[in-house]
Amino acid sequence: MSTEVINVAEIFGENVFNDTVMQERLPKKVYKNLRKTIEEGKDLDLETADVIAHEMKEWAIEKGATHYTHWFLPLTGVTAEKHDSFVSAPLPSGKVLMSFSGKELIKGEPDASSFPSGGLRATFEARGYTAWDCTSPAFVRQDAGGATLCIPTAFCSYTGEALDQKTPLLRSMEAINKEALRLLRLFGNTTSKKVTPSVGAEQEYFLVDAEKFEQRKDLIYTGRTLFGAMPPKGQELDDHYFGTIRQRIASFMRDVNIQLWKVGVTAKTQHNEVAPAQHELAPIYSEANIAVDQNQLTMQTLKRVACQHGMKCLLHEKPFAGVNGSGKHNNWSITTDDGINLLEPGKTPHENTQFLLVLACILKAVNVHADLLRESAADPGNDHRLGANEAPPAIISIFLGEQLEDVVDQLISTGEATHSLNGGKLDTGVSTLPELSKDATDRNRTSPFAFTGNKFEFRMVGSRDSIANPNIVLNTIVAEAFADACDILEKADDFDLAVHDLIKEYLTDNQRIIFNGNGYSDEWVAEAERRGLPNIKSMVEAIPAITTDKSIKLFERFSVFTKAELESRAEIQYEAYAKAINIEARTMIDMASKQFLPAFIKYTKTLADTVLAVKEAGVDAAVQTEALKEVSALMAETKAALDVLVKVTDEAAAKEEGEVQANFYHSDVVPAMEALRAPVDKLEMIVDKEAWPMPSYGDLIFEV
Ligand code: ADP
Ligand code: MG
C-alpha cells in the first residue's frame, strides 16, 4: 500500500505544456503571437511555429519523451495516434539530433484510408491531415511505452471536410461565441470579448477482476456480457451507492487521480455508483474543447490504470443485464471571458431579463431539435439504457425545478413575472447543525436534460461515447436560437417591449418540452405522446435525424457541417451499429457452440449416469430424471436458437451496407440474440456451478 505523501499542487499539470510553461520558455514575442492564435484565431506563421516546436520538444525530452504524436479523434469513437520519434537523419559523425519542426507540430499526414469517412474520402485519395489545435494544451503521457508528447489535433480530408469530432466542435464553439456576443451586446454589454461553452463530464464505469474478465469472450470482444443470470443479490439494497470504497478500488482511484492530475485533468469527485462494482469520476468543468479531449484522456487512463491493478475497466453502457448501466452526465453552461455565466439566474430570476431570454432560447432549441440531441447520444451500447426501463428515458424533456417553472408559468399566463420562489431554509431539527439554505433548483434524477443551478445537465450520453457530439449539437442549436432572437431584437424600436414579448412567445410555444415529474413512469410516456414529443427508442431510429432538411439547414447556416459531412456521419453511424451487432452476434455464436453446448452435453451425461446409477441401486430417481429432462429441453432450445442466430447473422452480413443493413441487424439479429440468451440464462440458474464454463455475474460484480 502506498502511503507516500503526494503534493497535488506540485504534480498538477506537471506534464502539460500549459500557459505557465509557455510563458517561461517561449520568447516574449512568440508567446504573444501564440496567445493571439489561441484567443483570437490569428494565423500562426511558420517561424513562430518553429520556435514553439523546438521549445515543446526540449520540454518534452526533459520529461523523458522520445516520441511525439498527433493525437486526434477520428469517427471510430476512440482516439488515434501515430508515433514519430524525435530522431533526425544521422549526421556525418554517425550521431543523431533530436529534432521537431514547426511544420511537424502544425501538420501531420497520417494515411487516412483506414479511418471511417462515410464515403467522404475515396480510398484513392487516402490523404488525411491532422492540424494542431493550439487551444487544447499538448501534454506528455507516461506509460509502459515510455513518454510521448501528445499534440491534440483536428483531422480533415484533403478537401477540408471534417473526418473527426474536434473540427465540428470547434466550428460550433465559434458559432455560439458569435451569436451569444450579439445577444450580450443587445443588453448593453460592451466588455465581454468571447463566450465559451463550459463542460463538466461525469464519467461512470465498472471495474472487474482481470483474471475473470479474461475468461469471458463476451467481455473481451464486446465490452459487455452477452449471457448471464442475475445473482441472488443485485442492486436492490442500494447499499453500494456512495458506500465505503474498498481498498483495492481506493488504491486504483488514487493512481487514476495522480495520473490525471499530472496531465492537467482536474479529477475532483469520486464515489461508488448505484450498481455493485460501478463507480464515477468527475473533473471540474473546463472549456468544451478541452473537456472533450480530457474526457478521452480520462477513459484511457481508467483503462490503463485498471490493468496495472489487475482489473479491467468496463466503459460499456450496459455491461450487465439487470443492473444499472453507465452514462456520462454532460454539464453545460456558457461563460464570457470576463466570468459571466449566461445561465446564472441570480437570486431573483424573474427580474433577470437576459437570463430569461437565454432560458427561453434554450427551451426553443431543445424543443425544436430534440431529435438531434437524442441522436447525439445514440450508440449501440446506449440502446440498452435509453428507453429500456432505465435512466434516462429516450424522450427529451427539460426539468427546470420549482422556482424557474413558477417564473415560466407566471410569464406564460399573465405575461408578467412578479416574484421568484426561494428555496427557504432546511430545518434539520438539530440545533448544533448549521442552518442550510435549500437550493431553489431541486434535483430530479430522472430528467434527461435538467437545469441544475447555473448549468444544464444532459444525462443521455453513453459512458463509452465521446461527449463531442452532444456538445456540437448543443452549441449549434442554442446558437441558432440566439441568432433568431437577435435577428428580431436588433430591429426592434422598443427593445424592452420586444424582448418581453419574445420571451413570452418562446416560452408559450415551447412549453411542451418542460416536464418536472418522474421521467421513468409509464404515465410520462403517454403524456409525452399527447404532447407530440418524439420518443426515439433505438439508435437506428435516431440516425435519420442527422440528415433531415431541418438539420442540414441548421448546420449549414452556422458552417458546422456541410450536407456531405452530415450524410457521411449518418453513414458512419449505420456502419458502426451494424459492425457492433455483428461482433456481438458472432461472439454469442462462438460462445454457444464452443463453450455452452459442450458444457451442457457433458452435464446431461453426468445427470444421465446418475439417473442410471440411482435406479440400479433400486431407488426412485424422479428428481434426477426431472433435472435431466429440464436441462435437455433448454439445451434443445439453445441449439435451435443458435441455428436461427447463425442464419440471420449470415443474412445480415450479405445485406447492402448502410441503412438497410443496420435496420436488419436491429429488427432481426438483435431479437435472435435475445432468443439465444434466454435459455442459456435459465440453465445458469439450474446447472451445477462447477459445470458452468465461465465466471458468473456474482463472481464478476461482487468479487472485485
Ligand atoms: P452531481 O453528481 O451532483 O451532478 P458532480 O459534482 O458530480 O455533481 O458533477 C457536476 C459536474 O458539473 C462537475 O464536473 C462540475 O465541475 C460541473 N459543473 C459545475 N458547474 C458548472 C458550470 N457552470 N458549467 C459546466 N459544468 C459545471
Ligand atoms: Mg450529475
XYZ file of C-alpha atoms and ligand atoms in Angstrom:
732
model
C 0.000 0.000 0.000
C 1.335 3.405 -0.868
C 1.166 5.982 1.892
C 3.637 8.250 0.199
C 2.547 11.855 0.616
C 1.617 13.449 -2.653
C 1.768 17.150 -3.193
C -1.146 17.662 -5.522
C -0.405 21.327 -6.119
C 3.068 20.356 -7.247
C 2.206 17.488 -9.553
C -0.896 19.066 -11.044
C -0.250 19.791 -14.699
C 3.439 18.874 -14.444
C 3.197 17.062 -17.771
C 1.242 19.759 -19.582
C 2.680 22.347 -21.916
C 0.441 24.935 -20.299
C 0.432 28.691 -20.144
C 2.993 28.869 -17.337
C 5.419 26.672 -19.234
C 4.883 28.642 -22.411
C 5.499 31.945 -20.627
C 8.631 30.592 -19.054
C 10.106 29.012 -22.131
C 8.969 30.977 -25.147
C 10.478 34.305 -26.215
C 8.034 37.122 -25.346
C 7.093 37.853 -28.929
C 6.479 34.225 -29.795
C 4.392 33.762 -26.684
C 2.306 36.804 -27.569
C 1.717 35.552 -31.104
C 0.640 32.174 -29.814
C -1.809 33.711 -27.327
C -3.279 35.710 -30.188
C -3.802 32.491 -32.105
C -5.349 30.764 -29.112
C -7.618 33.644 -28.169
C -8.450 35.283 -31.471
C -7.768 32.574 -34.000
C -4.968 34.588 -35.696
C -2.863 32.599 -38.190
C 0.398 31.265 -36.862
C 3.429 31.844 -39.109
C 5.921 29.072 -39.644
C 8.755 30.945 -37.981
C 6.794 31.224 -34.743
C 5.725 27.600 -35.030
C 9.371 26.549 -35.376
C 10.301 28.242 -32.133
C 7.319 26.740 -30.302
C 8.053 23.274 -31.673
C 11.668 23.483 -30.573
C 10.765 24.542 -27.029
C 8.000 21.972 -26.814
C 10.443 19.264 -27.811
C 13.105 20.375 -25.317
C 10.492 20.424 -22.580
C 9.114 17.020 -23.568
C 12.584 15.457 -23.663
C 13.190 16.710 -20.134
C 10.063 14.769 -19.197
C 11.562 11.665 -20.767
C 9.750 11.802 -24.108
C 11.359 10.075 -27.070
C 8.349 10.329 -29.404
C 5.628 12.720 -30.337
C 2.205 12.021 -31.726
C -0.614 13.975 -33.245
C -3.487 12.918 -31.054
C -6.900 13.009 -32.716
C -10.444 11.785 -32.517
C -11.475 10.089 -35.747
C -15.032 8.825 -36.136
C -14.168 5.443 -34.672
C -15.019 6.897 -31.265
C -11.570 6.252 -29.857
C -8.504 8.446 -30.091
C -5.928 7.706 -32.730
C -2.237 8.358 -32.680
C 0.773 7.732 -34.864
C 4.067 7.955 -33.087
C 7.200 9.503 -34.525
C 10.441 9.727 -32.660
C 12.339 12.987 -32.434
C 15.325 11.292 -34.043
C 16.615 13.053 -37.178
C 18.712 11.633 -40.025
C 22.207 10.666 -38.796
C 24.913 13.290 -39.023
C 28.217 12.503 -40.828
C 29.600 11.749 -37.362
C 27.065 8.914 -37.054
C 25.267 10.714 -34.223
C 21.663 11.845 -34.382
C 19.991 15.016 -33.219
C 16.584 15.231 -31.665
C 14.504 17.494 -33.838
C 10.954 18.702 -34.140
C 9.985 21.411 -36.594
C 7.131 23.872 -36.711
C 5.816 22.061 -39.741
C 5.733 18.779 -37.863
C 3.945 20.480 -34.995
C 1.296 22.142 -37.123
C 0.513 19.472 -39.642
C 0.556 15.700 -39.870
C -0.339 13.432 -42.733
C -1.456 10.064 -41.427
C -2.571 7.562 -44.025
C -6.254 8.033 -43.536
C -7.659 5.253 -45.626
C -8.498 3.031 -42.697
C -10.485 5.583 -40.733
C -14.219 5.787 -41.305
C -15.204 8.568 -43.664
C -18.699 7.522 -44.670
C -17.822 7.845 -48.329
C -16.351 11.338 -47.949
C -12.913 10.338 -48.986
C -12.488 7.907 -51.807
C -9.772 5.422 -50.959
C -7.592 6.535 -53.863
C -7.427 9.917 -52.156
C -6.333 8.428 -48.901
C -4.645 11.512 -47.625
C -5.922 12.971 -44.406
C -4.416 15.825 -42.479
C -4.061 16.447 -38.796
C -3.816 20.083 -37.772
C -2.586 21.340 -34.402
C -5.354 22.610 -32.129
C -3.423 25.068 -30.002
C -6.496 25.738 -27.843
C -6.111 22.331 -26.192
C -2.720 22.045 -24.497
C -0.137 19.457 -25.510
C 0.915 17.004 -22.821
C 3.397 14.248 -22.118
C 1.874 10.877 -21.424
C 3.895 8.360 -19.442
C 3.063 4.704 -19.808
C 4.668 1.336 -20.426
C 5.814 2.597 -23.831
C 7.856 5.369 -22.210
C 6.893 9.002 -22.510
C 5.203 10.543 -25.521
C 4.458 14.137 -26.376
C 0.773 14.199 -27.359
C -0.407 17.070 -29.511
C -4.181 17.475 -29.775
C -5.095 17.871 -33.424
C -8.066 18.140 -35.752
C -8.364 15.601 -38.585
C -9.585 16.619 -42.053
C -9.672 15.282 -45.575
C -7.631 16.688 -48.437
C -10.597 18.858 -49.377
C -11.112 20.165 -45.858
C -14.036 18.017 -44.799
C -14.045 17.051 -41.150
C -13.153 13.418 -40.508
C -13.184 13.845 -36.758
C -15.094 15.208 -33.798
C -12.881 18.144 -32.949
C -13.276 20.119 -36.168
C -17.069 20.455 -35.977
C -16.832 21.034 -32.229
C -14.504 23.990 -32.770
C -16.801 25.277 -35.511
C -19.809 25.030 -33.181
C -17.913 26.903 -30.474
C -17.279 29.712 -32.930
C -20.976 29.782 -33.806
C -22.179 30.079 -30.234
C -19.473 32.621 -29.443
C -20.630 34.880 -32.256
C -24.356 34.643 -31.540
C -24.019 34.882 -27.763
C -21.950 38.058 -28.142
C -24.701 39.545 -30.311
C -27.179 38.768 -27.575
C -24.983 40.258 -24.858
C -24.493 43.468 -26.845
C -28.273 43.890 -27.010
C -28.302 44.017 -23.229
C -25.648 46.712 -23.220
C -22.645 44.520 -22.516
C -19.692 46.087 -24.335
C -16.880 44.496 -22.381
C -17.066 40.733 -22.871
C -14.921 39.670 -25.808
C -15.565 35.980 -26.009
C -18.188 33.461 -24.975
C -17.286 29.824 -24.488
C -19.327 26.773 -23.599
C -18.075 25.141 -20.395
C -18.432 21.420 -19.923
C -18.004 19.058 -16.985
C -18.458 15.370 -17.813
C -19.224 12.928 -15.018
C -17.923 9.522 -16.073
C -19.396 6.239 -14.880
C -17.566 2.919 -15.212
C -17.380 -0.625 -13.859
C -14.349 -2.452 -12.515
C -13.973 -6.219 -12.706
C -11.158 -8.567 -11.869
C -8.839 -9.050 -14.860
C -8.467 -12.781 -14.408
C -12.234 -13.280 -14.523
C -12.587 -10.863 -17.402
C -10.130 -12.956 -19.420
C -12.421 -15.964 -19.054
C -15.319 -14.219 -20.747
C -15.123 -13.875 -24.509
C -18.104 -11.533 -24.494
C -16.293 -9.048 -22.274
C -13.114 -9.385 -24.293
C -14.705 -8.879 -27.711
C -17.685 -6.668 -26.984
C -17.122 -4.999 -23.617
C -20.365 -6.356 -22.219
C -21.770 -9.689 -21.068
C -23.952 -11.337 -23.717
C -25.080 -14.087 -21.356
C -25.500 -14.098 -17.619
C -28.142 -14.636 -14.985
C -28.598 -12.287 -12.063
C -27.111 -13.444 -8.758
C -29.443 -13.741 -5.747
C -28.351 -10.285 -4.682
C -28.418 -7.385 -7.136
C -28.549 -3.676 -6.505
C -31.899 -3.805 -4.691
C -30.435 -2.881 -1.348
C -28.894 0.298 -2.764
C -26.008 -0.413 -0.425
C -23.323 0.258 -2.972
C -24.310 3.822 -3.834
C -21.916 6.169 -2.024
C -20.794 3.145 0.012
C -17.340 2.984 1.541
C -14.787 2.454 -1.177
C -12.942 -0.849 -0.880
C -9.165 -0.836 -0.513
C -8.395 -2.293 -3.911
C -10.632 0.271 -5.576
C -9.350 3.090 -3.409
C -5.797 2.344 -4.427
C -6.863 2.271 -8.073
C -8.622 5.625 -7.718
C -5.591 7.166 -6.083
C -3.416 6.178 -9.033
C -6.010 7.362 -11.552
C -6.154 10.740 -9.834
C -2.385 11.124 -9.788
C -2.105 10.195 -13.455
C -4.893 12.578 -14.396
C -3.611 15.452 -12.301
C -0.200 15.140 -13.943
C -1.733 15.654 -17.372
C -3.823 18.539 -16.134
C -7.198 16.850 -15.689
C -8.876 18.249 -12.583
C -10.188 14.926 -11.264
C -12.376 16.063 -8.409
C -15.181 13.779 -7.320
C -15.186 10.019 -6.955
C -17.725 7.695 -5.485
C -19.378 4.317 -5.769
C -22.386 4.282 -8.049
C -25.730 2.527 -7.812
C -24.710 -0.853 -9.216
C -22.216 -3.128 -7.485
C -18.716 -2.617 -8.954
C -19.818 0.667 -10.528
C -18.061 3.948 -9.854
C -17.977 7.535 -11.031
C -15.330 10.156 -11.600
C -15.958 13.825 -12.318
C -13.485 16.575 -13.134
C -14.006 20.276 -12.600
C -15.566 21.732 -15.714
C -13.492 23.405 -18.422
C -13.859 24.819 -21.937
C -15.844 22.422 -24.099
C -12.966 21.580 -26.396
C -10.620 20.795 -23.544
C -13.339 18.884 -21.690
C -13.855 16.644 -24.725
C -10.140 15.860 -25.004
C -9.789 15.364 -21.280
C -12.725 13.005 -21.151
C -10.991 10.826 -23.753
C -7.840 11.001 -21.696
C -9.807 10.058 -18.598
C -11.277 6.983 -20.278
C -7.827 5.885 -21.470
C -6.354 6.442 -18.041
C -9.104 4.466 -16.297
C -8.413 1.534 -18.601
C -4.658 1.699 -18.290
C -4.552 2.052 -14.521
C -7.137 -0.709 -14.075
C -4.789 -3.097 -15.897
C -1.936 -2.073 -13.620
C -4.128 -3.045 -10.664
C -5.105 -6.448 -12.062
C -8.542 -5.214 -13.038
C -10.414 -4.252 -16.196
C -12.367 -1.068 -16.539
C -15.637 -1.532 -18.419
C -16.815 1.628 -20.122
C -19.691 -0.071 -21.935
C -23.152 1.427 -21.368
C -24.620 -1.856 -20.227
C -22.026 -4.435 -19.188
C -24.552 -6.455 -17.141
C -28.237 -7.006 -17.749
C -30.357 -6.411 -14.688
C -28.065 -3.887 -13.015
C -27.777 -0.201 -13.856
C -25.873 0.785 -16.943
C -23.299 3.582 -17.199
C -23.668 7.020 -18.657
C -21.978 10.309 -18.763
C -23.619 13.464 -17.474
C -22.702 16.340 -19.716
C -22.894 19.512 -17.599
C -23.019 22.502 -19.907
C -23.085 26.273 -19.460
C -21.977 29.339 -21.395
C -19.491 31.783 -19.908
C -17.881 35.031 -21.034
C -14.159 35.698 -20.892
C -14.847 38.122 -18.021
C -16.581 35.494 -15.964
C -20.303 35.971 -16.596
C -22.242 32.714 -16.737
C -25.223 33.279 -19.010
C -27.064 30.514 -17.194
C -26.774 32.122 -13.766
C -30.332 33.095 -12.775
C -29.342 35.142 -9.729
C -31.495 35.292 -6.602
C -34.480 36.803 -8.403
C -34.655 35.215 -11.830
C -37.994 36.887 -12.582
C -36.147 40.226 -12.818
C -33.243 38.881 -14.838
C -34.425 39.530 -18.385
C -31.199 38.444 -20.008
C -31.310 35.117 -18.203
C -34.963 34.635 -19.097
C -34.227 35.240 -22.764
C -31.321 32.786 -22.679
C -33.559 30.243 -20.965
C -36.377 30.770 -23.454
C -33.907 30.316 -26.319
C -32.610 27.058 -24.851
C -36.145 25.726 -24.387
C -36.848 26.537 -28.002
C -33.594 24.985 -29.216
C -34.155 21.753 -27.310
C -37.811 21.511 -28.289
C -37.168 22.114 -31.980
C -34.129 19.865 -32.138
C -34.971 17.151 -29.610
C -34.354 14.573 -32.336
C -30.798 15.800 -32.896
C -29.953 15.810 -29.229
C -31.321 12.304 -28.894
C -29.233 11.210 -31.854
C -26.101 12.794 -30.390
C -26.331 10.298 -27.532
C -27.034 7.276 -29.720
C -24.515 4.473 -29.804
C -25.065 0.719 -29.901
C -24.493 0.277 -26.177
C -26.829 3.105 -25.230
C -29.766 1.269 -26.826
C -29.789 -0.842 -23.667
C -30.260 2.221 -21.474
C -32.334 4.821 -23.299
C -35.948 3.789 -23.334
C -35.219 0.405 -21.853
C -36.703 0.997 -18.393
C -33.590 2.725 -17.322
C -32.095 6.116 -16.719
C -32.754 8.302 -18.528
C -35.809 7.858 -20.746
C -35.446 8.190 -24.531
C -37.843 11.126 -24.582
C -36.150 14.503 -24.396
C -37.703 16.870 -21.884
C -36.395 19.671 -19.708
C -36.504 19.837 -15.939
C -36.462 23.394 -14.617
C -37.128 22.987 -10.918
C -39.843 24.631 -8.883
C -38.536 28.162 -8.921
C -38.000 28.533 -12.647
C -41.091 26.606 -13.542
C -43.066 29.035 -11.436
C -41.482 32.046 -13.160
C -42.184 30.477 -16.554
C -45.801 29.834 -15.529
C -46.249 33.444 -14.447
C -44.844 34.680 -17.745
C -46.984 32.408 -19.862
C -50.228 33.020 -18.022
C -50.065 36.746 -17.290
C -47.171 37.948 -19.397
C -45.615 39.321 -16.217
C -43.389 37.637 -13.634
C -43.599 39.418 -10.305
C -41.787 37.141 -7.894
C -39.393 34.222 -7.521
C -39.962 31.441 -5.046
C -36.923 30.871 -2.934
C -35.616 27.657 -1.544
C -36.032 28.625 2.093
C -34.112 27.105 4.945
C -33.579 23.446 5.567
C -34.672 22.526 9.065
C -32.805 19.508 10.387
C -34.307 19.851 13.866
C -30.815 19.697 15.348
C -29.591 22.990 16.750
C -25.902 22.129 16.549
C -26.045 21.515 12.799
C -25.512 24.550 10.602
C -28.585 26.088 9.029
C -28.581 25.159 5.366
C -30.338 27.159 2.708
C -32.139 24.935 0.233
C -31.342 25.031 -3.426
C -34.140 26.663 -5.356
C -33.492 24.154 -8.103
C -34.429 20.863 -6.616
C -32.823 17.760 -8.090
C -34.683 15.483 -10.419
C -32.646 12.438 -11.297
C -34.993 11.131 -13.957
C -34.804 14.051 -16.356
C -32.595 13.717 -19.430
C -32.000 17.481 -19.560
C -32.067 19.188 -16.197
C -31.362 22.710 -15.042
C -29.091 22.364 -12.026
C -28.415 25.795 -10.596
C -26.353 27.526 -13.258
C -25.938 24.865 -15.919
C -27.868 22.286 -17.854
C -27.074 18.651 -17.339
C -27.604 16.414 -20.370
C -27.765 12.914 -18.972
C -28.367 10.765 -22.013
C -24.799 10.397 -23.211
C -23.380 6.881 -23.100
C -20.429 6.103 -20.872
C -18.246 4.954 -23.756
C -19.188 7.665 -26.202
C -17.280 10.861 -26.859
C -19.006 13.942 -25.466
C -18.089 15.826 -28.649
C -21.330 15.176 -30.484
C -23.727 16.244 -27.744
C -21.783 19.464 -27.342
C -21.642 20.119 -31.081
C -25.419 19.809 -31.167
C -25.993 21.857 -28.013
C -23.729 24.680 -29.127
C -25.251 24.841 -32.587
C -28.929 24.629 -31.681
C -28.501 27.275 -28.999
C -26.512 29.447 -31.420
C -29.454 29.198 -33.808
C -31.980 30.214 -31.163
C -29.773 33.154 -30.136
C -29.351 34.185 -33.775
C -33.093 34.058 -34.432
C -33.784 36.117 -31.325
C -31.102 38.670 -32.219
C -32.453 38.983 -35.768
C -35.743 40.132 -34.275
C -34.467 42.180 -31.345
C -31.793 44.082 -33.254
C -34.530 45.513 -35.442
C -36.922 46.371 -32.597
C -37.812 50.017 -31.929
C -38.653 49.362 -28.313
C -36.179 46.766 -27.080
C -37.770 46.248 -23.657
C -41.166 45.595 -25.107
C -39.824 43.376 -27.868
C -37.743 41.233 -25.559
C -40.644 40.846 -23.171
C -42.903 39.684 -25.985
C -40.293 37.371 -27.411
C -39.653 35.639 -24.088
C -43.368 35.083 -23.643
C -43.722 33.796 -27.192
C -40.814 31.338 -26.937
C -41.932 30.040 -23.559
C -45.509 29.586 -24.712
C -44.595 27.921 -27.986
C -42.130 25.523 -26.421
C -43.624 24.747 -23.035
C -44.393 21.164 -24.053
C -40.712 20.347 -23.553
C -40.862 21.216 -19.821
C -41.508 18.258 -17.557
C -40.794 18.194 -13.858
C -42.310 14.816 -12.973
C -40.995 11.269 -12.921
C -39.377 10.567 -16.287
C -39.337 6.801 -15.711
C -43.093 6.402 -15.361
C -45.428 4.942 -17.976
C -47.713 7.950 -17.496
C -44.962 10.183 -18.809
C -44.609 8.089 -21.958
C -48.330 8.525 -22.615
C -48.253 12.216 -21.685
C -45.241 12.862 -23.933
C -47.063 11.241 -26.795
C -50.055 13.511 -26.224
C -47.669 16.463 -26.290
C -46.213 15.266 -29.556
C -42.695 14.812 -28.205
C -40.574 12.303 -30.094
C -39.862 9.004 -28.344
C -36.990 7.550 -30.347
C -36.225 4.150 -28.921
C -33.165 2.953 -30.766
C -30.023 4.098 -32.479
C -31.177 3.091 -35.959
C -34.376 5.068 -35.477
C -32.380 8.056 -34.226
C -29.877 8.300 -37.103
C -32.262 9.762 -39.735
C -32.391 12.979 -37.640
C -28.878 13.811 -38.864
C -29.891 14.326 -42.469
C -33.345 15.918 -42.265
C -33.803 19.232 -44.087
C -34.091 20.883 -40.693
C -30.727 19.517 -39.628
C -28.955 20.385 -42.888
C -30.328 23.913 -42.742
C -29.201 24.327 -39.149
C -25.664 23.038 -39.537
C -25.000 24.703 -42.884
C -26.246 28.056 -41.592
C -23.566 28.033 -38.896
C -20.925 26.280 -41.023
C -20.634 23.431 -38.553
C -21.333 20.632 -41.042
C -21.908 20.598 -44.775
C -24.626 18.408 -46.189
C -21.968 15.976 -47.405
C -20.432 15.801 -43.932
C -23.819 15.100 -42.379
C -24.572 12.380 -44.877
C -21.203 10.789 -44.232
C -21.822 10.889 -40.500
C -25.172 9.164 -40.827
C -23.471 6.515 -42.959
C -20.756 6.000 -40.368
C -23.365 5.642 -37.629
C -25.204 2.949 -39.571
C -21.951 1.122 -40.236
C -20.863 1.387 -36.613
C -24.160 -0.076 -35.477
C -24.050 -2.966 -37.937
C -20.454 -3.770 -37.025
C -21.111 -3.697 -33.304
C -24.118 -6.009 -33.513
C -22.314 -8.307 -35.919
C -19.442 -8.736 -33.479
C -21.862 -9.371 -30.627
C -23.841 -11.941 -32.608
C -20.697 -13.767 -33.729
C -19.334 -13.777 -30.215
C -22.584 -15.310 -28.975
C -22.424 -17.948 -31.688
C -18.870 -18.742 -30.725
C -19.632 -18.981 -27.017
C -22.777 -21.039 -27.501
C -21.161 -23.511 -29.916
C -17.796 -23.918 -28.241
C -18.490 -23.334 -24.586
C -22.135 -23.657 -23.584
C -23.374 -26.575 -25.691
C -20.324 -28.723 -24.953
C -20.730 -27.977 -21.245
C -24.429 -28.864 -21.379
C -23.720 -32.089 -23.247
C -21.220 -33.073 -20.588
C -23.583 -32.115 -17.835
C -26.512 -34.114 -19.213
C -24.201 -37.113 -19.454
C -23.374 -36.747 -15.755
C -27.067 -36.457 -14.939
C -27.946 -39.461 -17.077
C -25.230 -41.529 -15.413
C -26.642 -40.513 -12.063
C -30.173 -41.478 -13.056
C -28.979 -44.922 -14.142
C -26.875 -45.462 -11.067
C -29.642 -44.386 -8.726
C -32.189 -46.615 -10.476
C -29.776 -49.531 -10.410
C -29.446 -49.089 -6.680
C -33.165 -49.630 -6.540
C -34.069 -46.068 -5.507
C -36.539 -43.675 -7.086
C -34.705 -41.276 -9.469
C -37.617 -38.915 -10.134
C -35.772 -35.720 -9.122
C -32.697 -36.600 -11.159
C -34.807 -37.546 -14.160
C -36.749 -34.289 -13.875
C -33.489 -32.298 -13.813
C -32.193 -34.173 -16.810
C -35.391 -33.513 -18.738
C -35.358 -29.823 -17.885
C -31.726 -29.354 -18.855
C -32.181 -31.367 -22.061
C -35.202 -29.300 -23.069
C -33.384 -25.993 -22.502
C -30.375 -27.381 -24.317
C -32.541 -28.167 -27.307
C -33.951 -24.640 -27.147
C -30.414 -23.273 -27.070
C -29.413 -25.267 -30.124
C -32.483 -24.192 -32.088
C -31.944 -20.519 -31.171
C -28.291 -20.821 -32.108
C -29.213 -22.124 -35.560
C -31.549 -19.174 -36.091
C -28.910 -16.691 -34.990
C -26.342 -18.204 -37.353
C -28.815 -17.920 -40.200
C -29.873 -14.304 -39.622
C -26.343 -13.140 -38.937
C -25.234 -14.559 -42.279
C -28.217 -12.935 -43.927
C -27.361 -9.608 -42.310
C -23.775 -9.742 -43.494
C -24.984 -10.201 -47.068
C -27.172 -7.074 -46.996
C -26.304 -3.817 -48.636
C -24.132 -1.810 -46.229
C -25.598 1.226 -44.536
C -29.165 1.930 -43.508
C -30.666 -1.304 -44.867
C -28.117 -3.488 -43.158
C -28.237 -1.611 -39.848
C -32.013 -1.878 -39.769
C -31.856 -5.595 -40.418
C -29.410 -6.097 -37.573
C -31.798 -4.197 -35.351
C -35.005 -5.917 -36.443
C -33.763 -9.488 -36.943
C -30.375 -10.119 -35.388
C -30.948 -8.441 -32.015
C -34.122 -10.452 -31.273
C -32.334 -13.656 -32.322
C -29.566 -12.805 -29.870
C -32.109 -12.346 -27.101
C -33.728 -15.651 -28.012
C -30.406 -17.436 -27.649
C -29.584 -15.747 -24.390
C -32.846 -16.683 -22.681
C -32.429 -20.499 -22.394
C -28.746 -20.183 -21.503
C -29.540 -17.790 -18.651
C -32.234 -20.160 -17.415
C -29.737 -23.006 -17.499
C -27.267 -20.973 -15.498
C -29.796 -20.961 -12.643
C -30.057 -24.778 -12.532
C -26.747 -26.163 -13.761
C -24.092 -27.068 -11.197
C -21.731 -24.105 -10.788
C -18.733 -26.395 -11.268
C -20.053 -27.306 -14.704
C -20.533 -23.689 -15.835
C -17.826 -22.736 -18.319
C -17.187 -19.155 -17.178
C -17.389 -16.771 -14.198
C -20.923 -15.732 -13.291
C -22.365 -12.276 -12.648
C -21.915 -12.908 -8.962
C -18.203 -13.674 -9.479
C -17.771 -10.611 -11.659
C -19.544 -7.886 -9.755
C -19.358 -8.938 -6.132
C -15.794 -10.150 -6.042
C -13.701 -7.347 -7.412
P -23.720 15.818 -9.444
O -23.300 14.373 -9.482
O -24.460 16.206 -8.230
O -24.392 16.253 -10.691
P -20.907 16.464 -9.577
O -20.170 17.395 -8.682
O -20.592 15.021 -9.515
O -22.438 16.731 -9.322
O -20.693 16.894 -11.071
C -21.055 18.110 -11.535
C -20.200 18.444 -12.742
O -20.667 19.677 -13.290
C -18.735 18.690 -12.396
O -17.933 18.240 -13.453
C -18.686 20.193 -12.295
O -17.407 20.748 -12.466
C -19.595 20.575 -13.418
N -20.063 21.959 -13.350
C -20.283 22.717 -12.252
N -20.653 23.970 -12.610
C -20.664 24.013 -13.972
C -20.935 25.013 -14.941
N -21.292 26.246 -14.613
N -20.837 24.657 -16.244
C -20.489 23.427 -16.609
N -20.212 22.459 -15.741
C -20.283 22.729 -14.436
Mg -24.731 14.932 -12.222
